Amino acid sequence: QVQLVESGGGLVQAGGSLRLSCAASGSFFSINVMGWYRLAPGNQRELVATVTSGGSANYADSAKGRFTISRDNAKNTIYLQMNSLKPEDTAVYYCKARIQPTFWTHSNDYWGQGTQVTVSS
């Protein structure tokens, strides 16, 4: 069974930094795209950043220049380094991965349980 486990959230002052981690565990054939999404109260869940298995990254406009996504394929882990945090970055951050469970099956999207990030002004 595939699991995504996030860590690294917390409370930080505006202008501070946090680093989120998401590790995929279990039995699977391959992992394609992995990414971070966030859900703030009253908003819809939105993309923050994604990274392919080859290392190509994509960012939401709100994350460009402040956040950096990276990936360690050997550890099946992605990271999100968040700098210059703003109160509007406050949200639950979710990890998502497109995983092919076996060679003979299609890929599915898997989500982590989420980690809270709170930025105080």
Tab-separated table of C-alpha atoms in Angstrom:
chain	number	residue	atom	x	y	z
A	1	GLN	CA	0.000	0.000	0.000
A	2	VAL	CA	1.336	3.389	-1.019
A	3	GLN	CA	1.657	6.110	1.593
A	4	LEU	CA	2.778	9.702	1.389
A	5	VAL	CA	3.969	11.196	4.650
A	6	GLU	CA	4.579	14.917	4.972
A	7	SER	CA	6.583	16.677	7.646
A	8	GLY	CA	8.098	20.051	8.370
A	9	GLY	CA	5.104	22.297	8.880
A	10	GLY	CA	4.795	24.675	11.781
A	11	LEU	CA	4.441	28.243	12.954
A	12	VAL	CA	6.818	30.887	11.644
A	13	GLN	CA	6.911	34.672	11.554
A	14	ALA	CA	6.507	36.580	8.330
A	15	GLY	CA	9.792	36.662	6.447
A	16	GLY	CA	10.880	33.335	7.906
A	17	SER	CA	11.515	29.989	6.278
A	18	LEU	CA	10.267	26.427	6.485
A	19	ARG	CA	11.208	23.226	4.708
A	20	LEU	CA	8.560	20.628	3.992
A	21	SER	CA	9.307	16.998	3.181
A	22	CYS	CA	7.149	14.305	1.612
A	23	ALA	CA	8.260	10.688	1.466
A	24	ALA	CA	6.526	7.961	-0.500
A	25	SER	CA	6.591	4.493	0.994
A	26	GLY	CA	5.165	1.093	0.205
A	27	SER	CA	5.316	-1.087	-2.852
A	28	PHE	CA	5.107	0.521	-6.277
A	29	PHE	CA	6.680	0.332	-9.724
A	30	SER	CA	7.428	3.997	-10.397
A	31	ILE	CA	6.675	7.564	-9.368
A	32	ASN	CA	6.088	10.201	-11.998
A	33	VAL	CA	5.192	13.755	-11.043
A	34	MET	CA	5.219	14.792	-7.396
A	35	GLY	CA	4.071	18.100	-6.059
A	36	TRP	CA	2.784	20.345	-3.342
A	37	TYR	CA	-0.677	21.820	-3.093
A	38	ARG	CA	-2.222	23.945	-0.380
A	39	LEU	CA	-5.648	24.611	1.052
A	40	ALA	CA	-6.391	27.773	2.979
A	41	PRO	CA	-9.688	28.422	4.806
A	42	GLY	CA	-12.307	29.681	2.390
A	43	ASN	CA	-10.194	28.883	-0.648
A	44	GLN	CA	-9.937	26.025	-3.089
A	45	ARG	CA	-6.939	23.740	-3.045
A	46	GLU	CA	-4.272	25.230	-5.286
A	47	LEU	CA	-1.060	24.125	-6.876
A	48	VAL	CA	2.147	25.351	-5.277
A	49	ALA	CA	4.843	23.489	-7.193
A	50	THR	CA	5.477	20.223	-9.016
A	51	VAL	CA	8.586	18.319	-10.052
A	52	THR	CA	8.996	15.472	-12.522
A	53	SER	CA	11.178	12.422	-12.032
A	54	GLY	CA	13.702	14.140	-14.282
A	55	GLY	CA	13.817	17.193	-12.056
A	56	SER	CA	11.782	19.657	-14.106
A	57	ALA	CA	9.975	22.039	-11.767
A	58	ASN	CA	6.851	24.094	-12.191
A	59	TYR	CA	5.654	26.816	-9.818
A	60	ALA	CA	2.542	28.797	-9.138
A	61	ASP	CA	3.063	32.517	-9.591
A	62	SER	CA	2.677	32.988	-5.839
A	63	ALA	CA	5.602	30.633	-5.211
A	64	LYS	CA	8.048	31.825	-7.868
A	65	GLY	CA	11.173	33.394	-6.451
A	66	ARG	CA	10.377	32.350	-2.878
A	67	PHE	CA	9.816	28.575	-2.927
A	68	THR	CA	12.060	25.851	-4.291
A	69	ILE	CA	10.910	22.294	-4.935
A	70	SER	CA	13.467	19.513	-5.115
A	71	ARG	CA	13.426	15.756	-5.368
A	72	ASP	CA	15.551	12.837	-4.238
A	73	ASN	CA	14.535	9.874	-6.390
A	74	ALA	CA	16.650	7.445	-4.382
A	75	LYS	CA	14.610	8.311	-1.291
A	76	ASN	CA	11.278	8.767	-3.088
A	77	THR	CA	11.114	12.131	-1.384
A	78	ILE	CA	10.379	15.686	-2.389
A	79	TYR	CA	11.091	18.869	-0.506
A	80	LEU	CA	9.676	22.363	-0.537
A	81	GLN	CA	11.978	25.074	0.719
A	82	MET	CA	9.839	28.089	1.524
A	83	ASN	CA	11.553	31.434	2.105
A	84	SER	CA	10.227	34.943	2.681
A	85	LEU	CA	6.986	33.506	3.984
A	86	LYS	CA	3.908	35.716	4.111
A	87	PRO	CA	0.736	35.438	6.193
A	88	GLU	CA	-1.142	34.569	3.007
A	89	ASP	CA	0.971	31.413	2.735
A	90	THR	CA	-0.877	30.066	5.762
A	91	ALA	CA	-2.570	26.829	4.718
A	92	VAL	CA	-2.524	23.077	4.990
A	93	TYR	CA	0.085	21.837	2.538
A	94	TYR	CA	-0.536	18.522	0.812
A	95	CYS	CA	1.832	16.321	-1.098
A	96	LYS	CA	0.591	14.570	-4.217
A	97	ALA	CA	2.300	11.893	-6.279
A	98	ARG	CA	1.342	10.147	-9.484
A	99	ILE	CA	2.369	6.569	-8.858
A	100	GLN	CA	2.253	3.475	-11.011
A	101	PRO	CA	1.620	0.630	-8.574
A	102	THR	CA	2.811	-2.192	-10.838
A	103	PHE	CA	4.157	-2.526	-14.361
A	104	TRP	CA	0.742	-3.731	-15.534
A	105	THR	CA	-1.435	-1.022	-13.963
A	106	HIS	CA	-2.173	2.594	-14.736
A	107	SER	CA	-0.856	5.405	-12.601
A	108	ASN	CA	-2.995	6.880	-9.846
A	109	ASP	CA	-2.781	10.051	-7.822
A	110	TYR	CA	-2.000	9.641	-4.135
A	111	TRP	CA	-2.262	12.328	-1.478
A	112	GLY	CA	-0.606	12.806	1.869
A	113	GLN	CA	-2.459	13.731	5.031
A	114	GLY	CA	-1.331	17.357	4.957
A	115	THR	CA	0.850	19.498	7.174
A	116	GLN	CA	-0.158	22.851	8.629
A	117	VAL	CA	1.884	25.944	7.843
A	118	THR	CA	1.015	29.085	9.782
A	119	VAL	CA	2.725	32.398	9.111
A	120	SER	CA	2.164	35.119	11.669
A	121	SER	CA	2.370	38.800	10.832
